[in-house]
C-alpha positions as YAML, in Angstrom:
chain: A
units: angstrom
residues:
- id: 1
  name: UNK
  ca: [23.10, -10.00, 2.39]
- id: 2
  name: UNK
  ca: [20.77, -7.90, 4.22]
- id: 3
  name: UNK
  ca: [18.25, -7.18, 1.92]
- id: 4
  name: UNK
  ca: [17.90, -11.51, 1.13]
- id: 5
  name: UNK
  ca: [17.66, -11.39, 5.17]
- id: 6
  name: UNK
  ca: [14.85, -8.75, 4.91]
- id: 7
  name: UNK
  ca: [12.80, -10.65, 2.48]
- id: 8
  name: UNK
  ca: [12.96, -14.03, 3.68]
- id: 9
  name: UNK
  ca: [11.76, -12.67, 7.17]
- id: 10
  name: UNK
  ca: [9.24, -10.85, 5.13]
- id: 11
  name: UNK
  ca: [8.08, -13.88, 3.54]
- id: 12
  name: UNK
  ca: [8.11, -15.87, 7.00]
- id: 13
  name: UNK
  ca: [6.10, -13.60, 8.17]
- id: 14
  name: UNK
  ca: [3.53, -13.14, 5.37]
- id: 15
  name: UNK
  ca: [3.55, -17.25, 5.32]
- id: 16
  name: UNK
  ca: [2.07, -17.15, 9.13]
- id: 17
  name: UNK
  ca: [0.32, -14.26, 8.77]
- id: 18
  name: UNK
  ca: [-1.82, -15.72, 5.97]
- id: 19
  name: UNK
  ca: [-2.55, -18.43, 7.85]
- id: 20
  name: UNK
  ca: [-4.98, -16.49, 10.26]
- id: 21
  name: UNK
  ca: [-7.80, -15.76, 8.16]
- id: 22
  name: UNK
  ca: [-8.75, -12.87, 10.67]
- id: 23
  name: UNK
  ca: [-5.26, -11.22, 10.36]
- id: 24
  name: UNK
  ca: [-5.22, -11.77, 6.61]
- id: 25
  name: UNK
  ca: [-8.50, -10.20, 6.38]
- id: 26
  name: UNK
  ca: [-7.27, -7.09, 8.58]
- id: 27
  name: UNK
  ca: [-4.26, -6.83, 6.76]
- id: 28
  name: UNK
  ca: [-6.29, -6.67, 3.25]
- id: 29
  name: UNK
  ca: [-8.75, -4.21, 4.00]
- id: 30
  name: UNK
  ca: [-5.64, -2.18, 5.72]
- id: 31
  name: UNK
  ca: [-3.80, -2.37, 2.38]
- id: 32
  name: UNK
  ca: [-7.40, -1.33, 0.47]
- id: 33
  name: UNK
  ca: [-7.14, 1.88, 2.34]
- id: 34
  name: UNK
  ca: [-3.47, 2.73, 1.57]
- id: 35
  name: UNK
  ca: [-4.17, 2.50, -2.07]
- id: 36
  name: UNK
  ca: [-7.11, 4.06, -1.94]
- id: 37
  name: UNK
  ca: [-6.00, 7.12, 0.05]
- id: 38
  name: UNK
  ca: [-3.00, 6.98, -2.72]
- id: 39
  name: UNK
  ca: [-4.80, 7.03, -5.03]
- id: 40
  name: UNK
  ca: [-7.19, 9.81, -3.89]
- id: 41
  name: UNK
  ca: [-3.74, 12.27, -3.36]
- id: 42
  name: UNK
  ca: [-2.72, 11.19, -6.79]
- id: 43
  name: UNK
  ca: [-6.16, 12.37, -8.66]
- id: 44
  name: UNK
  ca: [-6.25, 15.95, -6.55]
- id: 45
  name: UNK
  ca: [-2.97, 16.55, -7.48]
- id: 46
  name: UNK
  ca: [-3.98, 15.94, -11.25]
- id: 47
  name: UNK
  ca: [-6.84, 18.12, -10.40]
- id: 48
  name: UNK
  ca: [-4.77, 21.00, -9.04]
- id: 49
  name: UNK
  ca: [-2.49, 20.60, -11.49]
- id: 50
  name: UNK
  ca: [-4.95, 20.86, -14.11]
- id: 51
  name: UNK
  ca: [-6.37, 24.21, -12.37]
- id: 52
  name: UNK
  ca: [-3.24, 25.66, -11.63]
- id: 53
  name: UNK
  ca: [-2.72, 25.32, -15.89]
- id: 54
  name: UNK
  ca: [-5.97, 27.33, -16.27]
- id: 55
  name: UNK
  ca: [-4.84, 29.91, -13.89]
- id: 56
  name: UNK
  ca: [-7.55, 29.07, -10.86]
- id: 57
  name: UNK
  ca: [-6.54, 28.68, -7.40]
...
């Protein structure tokens, strides 16, 4: 299958990837961001939700 293709790649990849400690470290503090900018979009659109309900703009 394709997708058992696509993960064991994945994982061969991750396996020598983790085995740089400068690449891992890159990789982590990449990953940091992308959660943190997610979760930044998620909490303004709570907030605008939240104002939209009271009727601000």
């Amino acid at each position: 299958m394709q997708e058992d293709k696509d993960l064991k790649r994945a994982m061969d990849e991750w396996e020598r990837v983790s085995q740089d400690e400068s690449v891992r470290l890159a990789y982590e503090a990449r990953r940091k961001a992308v959660l943190d900018e997610q979760s930044a979009m998620k909490k303004a659109k709570k907030m605008e939700k939240k104002l939209l309900l009271k009727g601000l703009p």
